[in-house]
Each structure stands twice: as C-alpha cells, then as structure tokens.
GROMACS .gro file of C-alpha atoms in nm:
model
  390
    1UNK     CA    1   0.921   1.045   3.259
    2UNK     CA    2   0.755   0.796   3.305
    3UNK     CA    3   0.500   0.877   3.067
    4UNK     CA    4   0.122   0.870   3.136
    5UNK     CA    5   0.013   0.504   3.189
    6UNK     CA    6  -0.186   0.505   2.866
    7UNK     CA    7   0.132   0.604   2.742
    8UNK     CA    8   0.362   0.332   2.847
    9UNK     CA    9   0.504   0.015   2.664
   10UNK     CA   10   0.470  -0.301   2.844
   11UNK     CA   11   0.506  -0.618   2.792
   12UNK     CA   12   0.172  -0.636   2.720
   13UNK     CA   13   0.134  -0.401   2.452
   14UNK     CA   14   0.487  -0.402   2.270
   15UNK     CA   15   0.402  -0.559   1.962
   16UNK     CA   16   0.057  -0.352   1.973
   17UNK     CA   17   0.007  -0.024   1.781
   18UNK     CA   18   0.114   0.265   1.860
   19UNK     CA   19   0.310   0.117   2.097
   20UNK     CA   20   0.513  -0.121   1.875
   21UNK     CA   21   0.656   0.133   1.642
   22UNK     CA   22   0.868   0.253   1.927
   23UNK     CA   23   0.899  -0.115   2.051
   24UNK     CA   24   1.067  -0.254   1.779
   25UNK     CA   25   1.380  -0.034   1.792
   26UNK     CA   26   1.420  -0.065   2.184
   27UNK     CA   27   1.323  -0.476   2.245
   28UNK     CA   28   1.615  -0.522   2.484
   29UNK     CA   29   1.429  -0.261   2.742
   30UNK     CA   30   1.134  -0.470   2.715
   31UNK     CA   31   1.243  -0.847   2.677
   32UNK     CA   32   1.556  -0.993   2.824
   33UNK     CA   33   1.834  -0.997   2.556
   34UNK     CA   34   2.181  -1.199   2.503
   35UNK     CA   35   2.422  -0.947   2.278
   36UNK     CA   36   2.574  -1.107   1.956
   37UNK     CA   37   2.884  -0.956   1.956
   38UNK     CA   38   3.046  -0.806   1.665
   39UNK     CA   39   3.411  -0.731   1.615
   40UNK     CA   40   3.461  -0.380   1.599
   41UNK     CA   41   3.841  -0.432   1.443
   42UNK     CA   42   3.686  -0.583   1.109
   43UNK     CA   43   3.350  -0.424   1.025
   44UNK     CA   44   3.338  -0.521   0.653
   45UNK     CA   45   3.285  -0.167   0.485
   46UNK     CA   46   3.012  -0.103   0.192
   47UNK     CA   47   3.099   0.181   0.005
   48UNK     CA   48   2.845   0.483  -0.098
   49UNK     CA   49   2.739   0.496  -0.431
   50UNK     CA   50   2.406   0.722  -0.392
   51UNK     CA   51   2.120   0.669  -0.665
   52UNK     CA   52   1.815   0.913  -0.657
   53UNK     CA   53   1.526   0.675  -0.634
   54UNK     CA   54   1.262   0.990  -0.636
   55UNK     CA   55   1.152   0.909  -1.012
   56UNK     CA   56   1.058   0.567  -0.930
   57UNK     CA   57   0.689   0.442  -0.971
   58UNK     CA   58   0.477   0.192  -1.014
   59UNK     CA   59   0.122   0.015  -1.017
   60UNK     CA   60   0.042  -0.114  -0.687
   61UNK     CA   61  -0.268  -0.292  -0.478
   62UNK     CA   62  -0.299   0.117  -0.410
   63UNK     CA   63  -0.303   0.223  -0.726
   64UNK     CA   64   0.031   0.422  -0.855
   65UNK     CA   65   0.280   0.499  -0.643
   66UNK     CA   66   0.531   0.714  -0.602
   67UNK     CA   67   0.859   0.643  -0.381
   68UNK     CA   68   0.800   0.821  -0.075
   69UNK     CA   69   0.455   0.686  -0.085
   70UNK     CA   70   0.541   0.345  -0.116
   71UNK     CA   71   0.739   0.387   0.162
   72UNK     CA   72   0.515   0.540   0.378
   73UNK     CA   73   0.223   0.321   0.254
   74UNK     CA   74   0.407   0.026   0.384
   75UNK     CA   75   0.531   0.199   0.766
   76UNK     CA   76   0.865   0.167   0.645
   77UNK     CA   77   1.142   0.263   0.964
   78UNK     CA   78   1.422   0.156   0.751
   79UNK     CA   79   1.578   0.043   0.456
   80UNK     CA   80   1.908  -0.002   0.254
   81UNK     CA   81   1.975  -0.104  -0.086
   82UNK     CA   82   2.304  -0.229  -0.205
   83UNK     CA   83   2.295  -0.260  -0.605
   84UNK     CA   84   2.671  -0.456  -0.677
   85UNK     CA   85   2.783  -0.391  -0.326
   86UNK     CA   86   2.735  -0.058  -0.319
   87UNK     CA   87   2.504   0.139  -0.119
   88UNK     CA   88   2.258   0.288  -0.338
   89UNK     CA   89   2.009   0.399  -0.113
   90UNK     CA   90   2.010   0.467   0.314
   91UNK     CA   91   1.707   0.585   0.477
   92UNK     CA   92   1.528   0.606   0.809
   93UNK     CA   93   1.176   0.701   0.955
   94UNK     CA   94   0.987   0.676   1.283
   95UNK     CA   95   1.290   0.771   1.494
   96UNK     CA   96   1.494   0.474   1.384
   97UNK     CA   97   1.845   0.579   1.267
   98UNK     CA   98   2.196   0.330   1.098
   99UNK     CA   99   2.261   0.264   1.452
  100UNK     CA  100   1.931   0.136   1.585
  101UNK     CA  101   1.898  -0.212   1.643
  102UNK     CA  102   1.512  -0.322   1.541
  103UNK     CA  103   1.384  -0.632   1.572
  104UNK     CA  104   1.347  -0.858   1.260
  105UNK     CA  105   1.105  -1.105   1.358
  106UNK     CA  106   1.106  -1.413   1.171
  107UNK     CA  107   1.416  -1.280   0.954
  108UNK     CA  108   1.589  -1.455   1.273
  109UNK     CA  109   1.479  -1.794   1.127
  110UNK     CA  110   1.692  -1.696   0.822
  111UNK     CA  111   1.976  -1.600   1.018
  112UNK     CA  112   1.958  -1.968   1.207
  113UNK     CA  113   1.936  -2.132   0.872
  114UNK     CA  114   2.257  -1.991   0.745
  115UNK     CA  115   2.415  -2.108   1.128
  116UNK     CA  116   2.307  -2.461   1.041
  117UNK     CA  117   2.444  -2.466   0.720
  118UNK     CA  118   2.802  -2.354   0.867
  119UNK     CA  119   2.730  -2.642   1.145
  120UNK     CA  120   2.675  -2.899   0.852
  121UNK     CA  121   2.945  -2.809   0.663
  122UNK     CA  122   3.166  -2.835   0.964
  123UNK     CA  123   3.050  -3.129   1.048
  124UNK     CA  124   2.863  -3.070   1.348
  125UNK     CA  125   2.487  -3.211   1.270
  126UNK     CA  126   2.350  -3.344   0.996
  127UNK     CA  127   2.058  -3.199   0.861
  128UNK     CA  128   1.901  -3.616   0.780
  129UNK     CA  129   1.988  -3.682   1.157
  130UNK     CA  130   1.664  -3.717   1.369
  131UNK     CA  131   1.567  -3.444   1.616
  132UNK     CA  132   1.574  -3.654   1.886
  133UNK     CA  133   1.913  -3.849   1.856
  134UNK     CA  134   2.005  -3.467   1.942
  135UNK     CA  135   1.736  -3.318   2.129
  136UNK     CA  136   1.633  -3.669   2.320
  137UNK     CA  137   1.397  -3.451   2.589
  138UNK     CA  138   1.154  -3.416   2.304
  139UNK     CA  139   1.064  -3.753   2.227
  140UNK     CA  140   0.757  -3.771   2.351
  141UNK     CA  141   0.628  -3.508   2.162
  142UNK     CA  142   0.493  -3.535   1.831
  143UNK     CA  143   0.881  -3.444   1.671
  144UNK     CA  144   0.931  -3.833   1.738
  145UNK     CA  145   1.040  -3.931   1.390
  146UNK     CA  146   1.092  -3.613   1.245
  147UNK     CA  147   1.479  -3.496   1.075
  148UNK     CA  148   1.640  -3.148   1.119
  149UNK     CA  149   1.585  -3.099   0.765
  150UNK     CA  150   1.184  -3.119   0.820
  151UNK     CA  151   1.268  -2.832   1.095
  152UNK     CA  152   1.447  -2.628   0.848
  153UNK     CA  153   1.173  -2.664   0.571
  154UNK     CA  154   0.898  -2.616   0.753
  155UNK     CA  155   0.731  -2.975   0.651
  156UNK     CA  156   0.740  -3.156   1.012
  157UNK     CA  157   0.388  -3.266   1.168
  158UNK     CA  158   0.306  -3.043   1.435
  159UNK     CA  159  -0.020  -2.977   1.514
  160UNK     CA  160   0.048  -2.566   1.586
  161UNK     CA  161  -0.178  -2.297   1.477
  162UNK     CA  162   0.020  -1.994   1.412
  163UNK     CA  163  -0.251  -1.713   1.439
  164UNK     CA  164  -0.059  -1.407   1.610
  165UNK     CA  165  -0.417  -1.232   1.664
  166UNK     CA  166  -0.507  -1.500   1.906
  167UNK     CA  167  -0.578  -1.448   2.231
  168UNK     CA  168  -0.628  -1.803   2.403
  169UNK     CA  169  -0.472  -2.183   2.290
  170UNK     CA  170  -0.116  -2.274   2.248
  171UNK     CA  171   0.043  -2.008   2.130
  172UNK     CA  172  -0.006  -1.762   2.415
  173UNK     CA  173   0.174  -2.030   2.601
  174UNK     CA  174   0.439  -2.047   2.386
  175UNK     CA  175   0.467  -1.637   2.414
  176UNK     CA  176   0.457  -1.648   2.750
  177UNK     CA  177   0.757  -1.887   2.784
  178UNK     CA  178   0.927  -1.723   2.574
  179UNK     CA  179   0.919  -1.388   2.732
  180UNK     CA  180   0.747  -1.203   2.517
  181UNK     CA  181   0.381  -1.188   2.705
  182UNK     CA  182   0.324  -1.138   3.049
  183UNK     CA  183   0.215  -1.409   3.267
  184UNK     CA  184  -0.155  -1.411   3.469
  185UNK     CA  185  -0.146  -1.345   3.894
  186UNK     CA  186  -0.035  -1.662   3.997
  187UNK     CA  187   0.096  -1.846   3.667
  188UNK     CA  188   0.377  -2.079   3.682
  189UNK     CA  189   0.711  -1.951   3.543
  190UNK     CA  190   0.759  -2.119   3.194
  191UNK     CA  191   1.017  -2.136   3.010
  192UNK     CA  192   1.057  -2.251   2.613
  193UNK     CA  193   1.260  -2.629   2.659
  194UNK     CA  194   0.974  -2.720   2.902
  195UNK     CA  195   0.712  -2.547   2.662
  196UNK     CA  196   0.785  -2.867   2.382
  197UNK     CA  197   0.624  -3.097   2.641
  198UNK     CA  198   0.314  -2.923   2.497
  199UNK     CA  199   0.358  -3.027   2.123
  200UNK     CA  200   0.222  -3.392   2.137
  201UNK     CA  201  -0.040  -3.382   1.868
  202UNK     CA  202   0.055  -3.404   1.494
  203UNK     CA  203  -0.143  -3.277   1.210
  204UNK     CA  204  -0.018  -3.521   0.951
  205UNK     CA  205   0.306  -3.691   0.818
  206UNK     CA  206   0.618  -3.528   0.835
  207UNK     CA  207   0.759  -3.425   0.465
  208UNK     CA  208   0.390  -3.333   0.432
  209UNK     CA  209   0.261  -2.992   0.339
  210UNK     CA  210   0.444  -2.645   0.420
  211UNK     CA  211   0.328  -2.573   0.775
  212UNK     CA  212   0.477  -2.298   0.926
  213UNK     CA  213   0.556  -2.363   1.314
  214UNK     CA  214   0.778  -2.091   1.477
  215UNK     CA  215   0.840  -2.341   1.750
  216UNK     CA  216   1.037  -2.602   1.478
  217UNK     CA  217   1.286  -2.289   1.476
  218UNK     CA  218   1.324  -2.228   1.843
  219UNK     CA  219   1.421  -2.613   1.844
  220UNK     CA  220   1.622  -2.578   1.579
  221UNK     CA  221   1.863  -2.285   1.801
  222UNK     CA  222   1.854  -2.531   2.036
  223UNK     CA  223   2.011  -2.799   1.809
  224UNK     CA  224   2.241  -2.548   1.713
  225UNK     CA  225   2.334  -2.484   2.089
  226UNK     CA  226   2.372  -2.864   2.161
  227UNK     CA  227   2.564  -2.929   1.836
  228UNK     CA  228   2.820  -2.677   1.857
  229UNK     CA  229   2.861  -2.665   2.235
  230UNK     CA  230   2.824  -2.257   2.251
  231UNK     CA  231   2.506  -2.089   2.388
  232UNK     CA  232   2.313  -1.929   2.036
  233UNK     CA  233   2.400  -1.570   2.079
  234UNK     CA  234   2.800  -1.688   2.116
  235UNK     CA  235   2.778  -1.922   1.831
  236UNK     CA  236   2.625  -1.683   1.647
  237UNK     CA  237   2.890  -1.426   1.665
  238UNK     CA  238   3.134  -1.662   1.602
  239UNK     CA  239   3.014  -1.832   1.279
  240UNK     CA  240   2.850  -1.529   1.126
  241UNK     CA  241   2.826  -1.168   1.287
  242UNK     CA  242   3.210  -1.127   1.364
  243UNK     CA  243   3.338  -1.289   1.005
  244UNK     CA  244   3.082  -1.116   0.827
  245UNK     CA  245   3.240  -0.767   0.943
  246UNK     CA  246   2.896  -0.674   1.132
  247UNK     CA  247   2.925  -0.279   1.240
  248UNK     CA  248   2.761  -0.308   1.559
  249UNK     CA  249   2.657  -0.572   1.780
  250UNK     CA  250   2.334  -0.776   1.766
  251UNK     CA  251   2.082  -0.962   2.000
  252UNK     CA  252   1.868  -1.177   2.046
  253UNK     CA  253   1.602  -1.227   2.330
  254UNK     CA  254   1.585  -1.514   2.539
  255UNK     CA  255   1.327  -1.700   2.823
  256UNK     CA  256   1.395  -1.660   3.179
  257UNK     CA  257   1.652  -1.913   3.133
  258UNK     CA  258   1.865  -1.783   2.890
  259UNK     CA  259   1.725  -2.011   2.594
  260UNK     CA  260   1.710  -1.776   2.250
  261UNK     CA  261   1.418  -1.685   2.061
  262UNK     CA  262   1.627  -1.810   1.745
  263UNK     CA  263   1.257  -1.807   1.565
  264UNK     CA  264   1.236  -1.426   1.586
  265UNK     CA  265   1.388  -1.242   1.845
  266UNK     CA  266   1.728  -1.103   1.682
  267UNK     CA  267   1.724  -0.708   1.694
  268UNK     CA  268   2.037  -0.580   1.446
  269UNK     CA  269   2.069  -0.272   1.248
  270UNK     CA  270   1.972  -0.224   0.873
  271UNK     CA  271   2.324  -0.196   0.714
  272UNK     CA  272   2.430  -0.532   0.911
  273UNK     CA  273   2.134  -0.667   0.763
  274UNK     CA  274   2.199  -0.550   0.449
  275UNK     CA  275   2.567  -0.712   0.503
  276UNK     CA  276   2.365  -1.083   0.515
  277UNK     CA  277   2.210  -1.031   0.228
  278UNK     CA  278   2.566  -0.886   0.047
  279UNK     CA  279   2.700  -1.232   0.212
  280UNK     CA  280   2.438  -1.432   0.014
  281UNK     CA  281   2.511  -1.205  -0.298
  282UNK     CA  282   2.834  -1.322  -0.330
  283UNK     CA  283   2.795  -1.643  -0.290
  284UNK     CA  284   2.907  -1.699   0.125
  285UNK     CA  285   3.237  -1.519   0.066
  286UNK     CA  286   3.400  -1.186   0.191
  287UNK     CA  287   3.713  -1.074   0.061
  288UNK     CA  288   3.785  -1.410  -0.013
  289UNK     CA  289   3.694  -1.623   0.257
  290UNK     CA  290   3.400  -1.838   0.230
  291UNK     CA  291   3.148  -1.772   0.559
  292UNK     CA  292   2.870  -1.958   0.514
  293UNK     CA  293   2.883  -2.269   0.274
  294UNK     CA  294   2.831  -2.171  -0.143
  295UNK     CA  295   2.646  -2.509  -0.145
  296UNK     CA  296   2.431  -2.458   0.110
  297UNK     CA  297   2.335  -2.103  -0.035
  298UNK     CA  298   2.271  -2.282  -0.412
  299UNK     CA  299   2.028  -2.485  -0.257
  300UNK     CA  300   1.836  -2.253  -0.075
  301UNK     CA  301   1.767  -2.130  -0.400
  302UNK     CA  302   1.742  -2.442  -0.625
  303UNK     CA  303   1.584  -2.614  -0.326
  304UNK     CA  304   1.225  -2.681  -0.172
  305UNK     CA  305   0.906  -2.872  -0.286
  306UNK     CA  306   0.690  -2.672  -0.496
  307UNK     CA  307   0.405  -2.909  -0.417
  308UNK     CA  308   0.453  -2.843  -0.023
  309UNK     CA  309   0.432  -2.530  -0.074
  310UNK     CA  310   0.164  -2.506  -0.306
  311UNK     CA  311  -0.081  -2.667  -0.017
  312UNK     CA  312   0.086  -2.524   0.279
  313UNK     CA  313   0.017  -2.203   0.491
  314UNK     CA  314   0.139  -1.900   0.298
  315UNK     CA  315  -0.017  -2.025  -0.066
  316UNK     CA  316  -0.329  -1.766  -0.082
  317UNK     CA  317  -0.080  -1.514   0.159
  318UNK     CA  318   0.174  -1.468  -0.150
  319UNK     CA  319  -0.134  -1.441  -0.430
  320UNK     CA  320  -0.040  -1.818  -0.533
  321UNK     CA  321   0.339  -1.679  -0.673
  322UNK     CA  322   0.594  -1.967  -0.766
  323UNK     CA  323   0.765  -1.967  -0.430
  324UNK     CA  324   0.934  -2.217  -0.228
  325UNK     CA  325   1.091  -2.266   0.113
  326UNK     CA  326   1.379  -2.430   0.193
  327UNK     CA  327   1.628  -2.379   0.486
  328UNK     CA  328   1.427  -2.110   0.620
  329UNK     CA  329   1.414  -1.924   0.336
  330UNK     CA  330   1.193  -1.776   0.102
  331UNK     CA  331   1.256  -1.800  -0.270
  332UNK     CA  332   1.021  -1.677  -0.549
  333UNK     CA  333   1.111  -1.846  -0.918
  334UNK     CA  334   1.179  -1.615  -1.209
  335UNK     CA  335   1.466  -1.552  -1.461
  336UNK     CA  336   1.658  -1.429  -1.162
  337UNK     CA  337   1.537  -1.601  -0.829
  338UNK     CA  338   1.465  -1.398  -0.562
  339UNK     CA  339   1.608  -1.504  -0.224
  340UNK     CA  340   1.389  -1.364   0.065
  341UNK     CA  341   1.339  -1.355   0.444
  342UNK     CA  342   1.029  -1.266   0.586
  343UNK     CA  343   0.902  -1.098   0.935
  344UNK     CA  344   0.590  -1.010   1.082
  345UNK     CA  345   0.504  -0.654   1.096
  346UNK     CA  346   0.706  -0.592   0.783
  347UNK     CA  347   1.053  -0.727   0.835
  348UNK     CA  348   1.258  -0.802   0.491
  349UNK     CA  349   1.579  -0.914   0.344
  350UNK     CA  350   1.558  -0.960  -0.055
  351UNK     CA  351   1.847  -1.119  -0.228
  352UNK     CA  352   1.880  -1.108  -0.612
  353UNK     CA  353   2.212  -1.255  -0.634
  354UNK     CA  354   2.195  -1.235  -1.065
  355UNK     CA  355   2.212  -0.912  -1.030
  356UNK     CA  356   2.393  -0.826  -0.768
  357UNK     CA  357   2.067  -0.650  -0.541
  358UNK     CA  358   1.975  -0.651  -0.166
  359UNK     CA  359   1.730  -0.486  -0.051
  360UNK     CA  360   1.700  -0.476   0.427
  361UNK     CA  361   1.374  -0.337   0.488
  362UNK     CA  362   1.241  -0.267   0.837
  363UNK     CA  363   0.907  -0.123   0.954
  364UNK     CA  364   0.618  -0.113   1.213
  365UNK     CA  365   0.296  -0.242   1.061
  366UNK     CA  366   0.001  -0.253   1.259
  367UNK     CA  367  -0.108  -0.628   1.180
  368UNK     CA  368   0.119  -0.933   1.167
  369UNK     CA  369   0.056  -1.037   0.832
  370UNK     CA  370  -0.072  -0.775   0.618
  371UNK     CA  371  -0.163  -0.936   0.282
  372UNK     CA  372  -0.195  -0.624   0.071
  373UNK     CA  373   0.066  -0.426   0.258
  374UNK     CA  374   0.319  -0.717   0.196
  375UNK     CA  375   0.167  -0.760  -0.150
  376UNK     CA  376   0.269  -0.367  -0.234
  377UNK     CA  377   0.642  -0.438  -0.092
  378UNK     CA  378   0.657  -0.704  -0.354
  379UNK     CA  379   0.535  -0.494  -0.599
  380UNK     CA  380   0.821  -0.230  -0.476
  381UNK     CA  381   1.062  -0.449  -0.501
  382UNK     CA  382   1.020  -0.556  -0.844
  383UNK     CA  383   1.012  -0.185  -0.927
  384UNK     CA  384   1.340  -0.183  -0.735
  385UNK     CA  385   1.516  -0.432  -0.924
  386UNK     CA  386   1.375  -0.343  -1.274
  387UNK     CA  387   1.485  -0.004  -1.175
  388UNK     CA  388   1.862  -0.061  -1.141
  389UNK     CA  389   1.894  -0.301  -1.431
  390UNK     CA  390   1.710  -0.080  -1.612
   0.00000   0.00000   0.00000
C-alpha cells in the first residue's frame, strides 16, 4: 500500500478491466456516494432452502455448458436465486461476499421506476404530467413537450448516443458531470442539472421508437426529488429499502453537488437485490403490506409498445426476442413473462412471478454490452427456470 501505479484504480480506469472487477464492489472509495439507509430492526428474512444446481446444463452461444462454467463464462461475482421465496442458491466469486455492496448499473433505473410508481400512487406526480411543469429549468432543451411517462419508457426525443466505448461527444460530458470520469487540467466543474442545458437537439417525435437515454433517468430522480420533497437517496429509503426489510444499507453516487446518479449508480448487496425482485414476486406486498403499487407492477408486465421496441436500440442486442419496456423495465413475452432489469457489465434482476423465481446476478464483464455473453445468461436463465419447475 499503495499499490504500484499500474496497479491503482482511478477514476479513470474504474469501469476498465482488470481494474473494474475490484471497482464494482468498492464504488463509494472511488465516486462520491449518498447511503440509502436500511432499517436494521426489520430486515425481511428469506429462509434457506439449498438446491444442488451442479447437474444443470444446457446448449449455449458456447456450446454446452455446465454450471460452474456458465458461471464463470459469464464473470459472474454474485448471484442468488429464490425459487417460492426461498433461497435456493447463494454464491460469490472475485472477492465479492453477501455483504458487499456492488454496483448495479442500469438496474438503478429499475429501482427509480418502482419509486415513481409509489410517487403516483400517492399522488405525488403524474406520470401524463409534462417534464417541465415539474422540472421548468429544462425547457429549453429538447424535453420541451415531452411527459414523465416518455422518461420512464424510454420513447422521448433526445438526440443522445449511448455508446459507452466512446471516447469524445456528449457522453463523456455527461460522465464527467456526473462524477464518474475525471475532468481535463483546467476543465470547468460540471455538474448533472447544468449538464441538461446540453440536450437541445431531438432525434424525432416523442412516443417514437425505443431510444435508450440514461440521461431521461437521471431526470427522472430528479422529478422524484422535486415531487416528493426528499433528496433521492432519503426518499429512497423511505419508500422502498427500509419497508422492503433491506439487510444492509445501500447507495447511490452522486455529482459534486449531491444530485444522484438514479440512472446507474446504486451499489447494494445481492440478497437485497434479490429482496426487489421477491417484492415484485409477490405482487408489491410483504407480510401483508403492499410496498410498491400491484397495479403499477401488472403493467410493467402487460405494458409497453411492441412496435417501439421492435425499431428501437436493443432490437438486434436481444436476437429480435418478444420484449418490451415499460417503466424501466425489461419484460420478455412467453407463457410466463419474464420481468427483467438490465446493467452494463453484467448486472441482472429476473422476475418470473408465475412461478415464483428471482434470479440477482452480479458480475464484472470486460465490455459494456456483451451480446453473446448476455445472450448465454439468457440462455442460463431459461435453464434456471425450466430447472426448478421441472
């Protein structure tokens, strides 16, 4: 200590490999963080039900696999899978352990979508209200005319391109003011509110096509925050980690003004993950009192435009599957829907509320998006589920 400086995470190279696999599970030494507070007095306990998952196989992008090497295949640090509330299987790689809080990337969007839906059912926003009647500082921007429920479904008209390989354009601005690049000798401090000034251009109607804009999140948290009245990491505590019974805090990193990267900055640990996705399972409800709104869960999965997805952004990324979005969320048609959150660099959370199966997934993949590596964890989760209704 301090390790050789070819050796050393930065906030240059933190989402980099090698350097990100260590990253992930220790963001809050790296990025500025607010904590999400859980309440330690009712942690919401899943009980053990162990399964041996070592026969499991199955016909992959790789060929077959077995289960360790679909795990390892895919840089798995984590994952927990609750079959009827139970937990079924608990394992951990890489260092990470049940207690290690790892970042979930754009998983955080699905957290923020279940916060709205508590804010509309209370009565806070309305998801047909316009951004700006809420958020008037960006109406000059090309969100002029756009609805809260365009943010949440990913159809308003930003012009944005979301290419995490990039080096140059809008998106390294919208990094650096959110923390999460460093800034060049003599760069103005940013921050994200001011960063929206940049959005002017639109790329077509809004309701259009699914086009997926990490910054329509951020502004969402921000809705959230002005809405409610509570900064995101308090309001987030209150309307979802402490009722859900979360075992250990949260967190969620924020600009050099305290605004929250509500688009993917949340770091929790696997089980607590798992515990969203138990939430969903049963409907919004735990031990009898109803979290987040059964409604707004049914339509996350009856929900979304087929045809926006079908000529939006992640089309050819999914292998043309009958998915759709809605609310932040993933869901991919079938007998029993699946209900899914996705993060870059292999962040999950897969719902199957038929049947009564979550699956929290965490791991350190070199690229981004990895089509065939997130093509094989699709694959492994089919296995999964055909495997315990087997």
């Amino acid at each position: 200590f301090p390790p050789e400086p070819n050796g050393q995470v930065t906030l240059d190279n933190w989402r980099k490999p090698p350097y990100a696999r260590w990253a992930f599970q220790h963001v809050r030494e790296i990025v500025p963080s607010a904590a999400i507070s859980n309440d330690p007095d009712n942690v919401w306990s899943l009980p053990d039900d162990r399964i041996d998952f070592s026969s499991l196989n199955f016909a992959s992008d790789n060929g077959q696999l077995s289960w360790e090497d679909a795990l390892s295949v895919t840089d798995t640090d984590g994952i927990v899978i609750l079959h009827r509330g139970r937990v079924v299987h608990e394992s951990y790689a890489h260092g990470m352990t049940r207690a290690t809080p790892h970042i979930i990337m754009s998983v955080s969007k699905s957290v923020l979508g279940l916060v709205i839906g508590v804010l509309a059912e209370q009565g806070r926003l309305d998801p047909a209200s316009l951004v700006t009647d809420i958020i008037p500082e960006v109406a000059e921007t090309a969100y002029q005319g756009a609805t809260i429920r365009h943010l949440l479904d990913m159809r308003a008209g930003i012009e944005f391109d979301e290419n995490y390989l990039a080096t140059t354009g809008t998106i390294i601005a919208y990094r650096k003011a959110t923390n999460w690049n460093p800034l060049e000798a003599g760069e103005a401090l940013p921050d994200l509110r001011s960063f929206y000034k940049l959005l002017t251009a639109s790329d077509g109607p809004h309701e259009g096509r699914f086009h997926y804009v990490s910054p329509n999140s951020d502004l969402l948290g921000w809705i959230a925050e002005r809405a409610s009245g509570r900064r995101y990491a308090d309001l987030v505590s209150d309307v979802l980690w402490q009722p859900l019974g979360a075992h250990l805090p949260a967190y969620v990193t924020v600009d050099r003004l305290g605004a929250p990267r509500a688009a993917g900055g949340v770091c929790m640990t696997a089980p607590d993950l798992a515990r969203i996705g138990q939430l969903l399972a049963d409907c919004g409800q735990r031990d009898g009192r109803q979290i987040v709104p059964d409604t707004w869960i049914d339509d996350l999965i009856a929900g979304g435009d087929r045809e926006a997805w079908a000529i939006g952004d992640f089309m050819d990324f999914y292998r043309h599957a009958p998915i759709r979005y809605r609310g932040q969320w993933y869901v991919l048609d079938g007998d029993a829907p699946l209900l899914f959150a996705l993060g870059v660099h292999g962040q999950n959370l897969f719902v199957d509320r038929d049947n009564q199966i979550v699956i929290a997934k965490f791991s350190s993949q070199d690229l981004p998006l990895d089509e065939e590596r997130n093509a094989i964890t699709m694959q492994l989760v089919d296995a999964i589920r055909r495997f315990l209704t087997a």
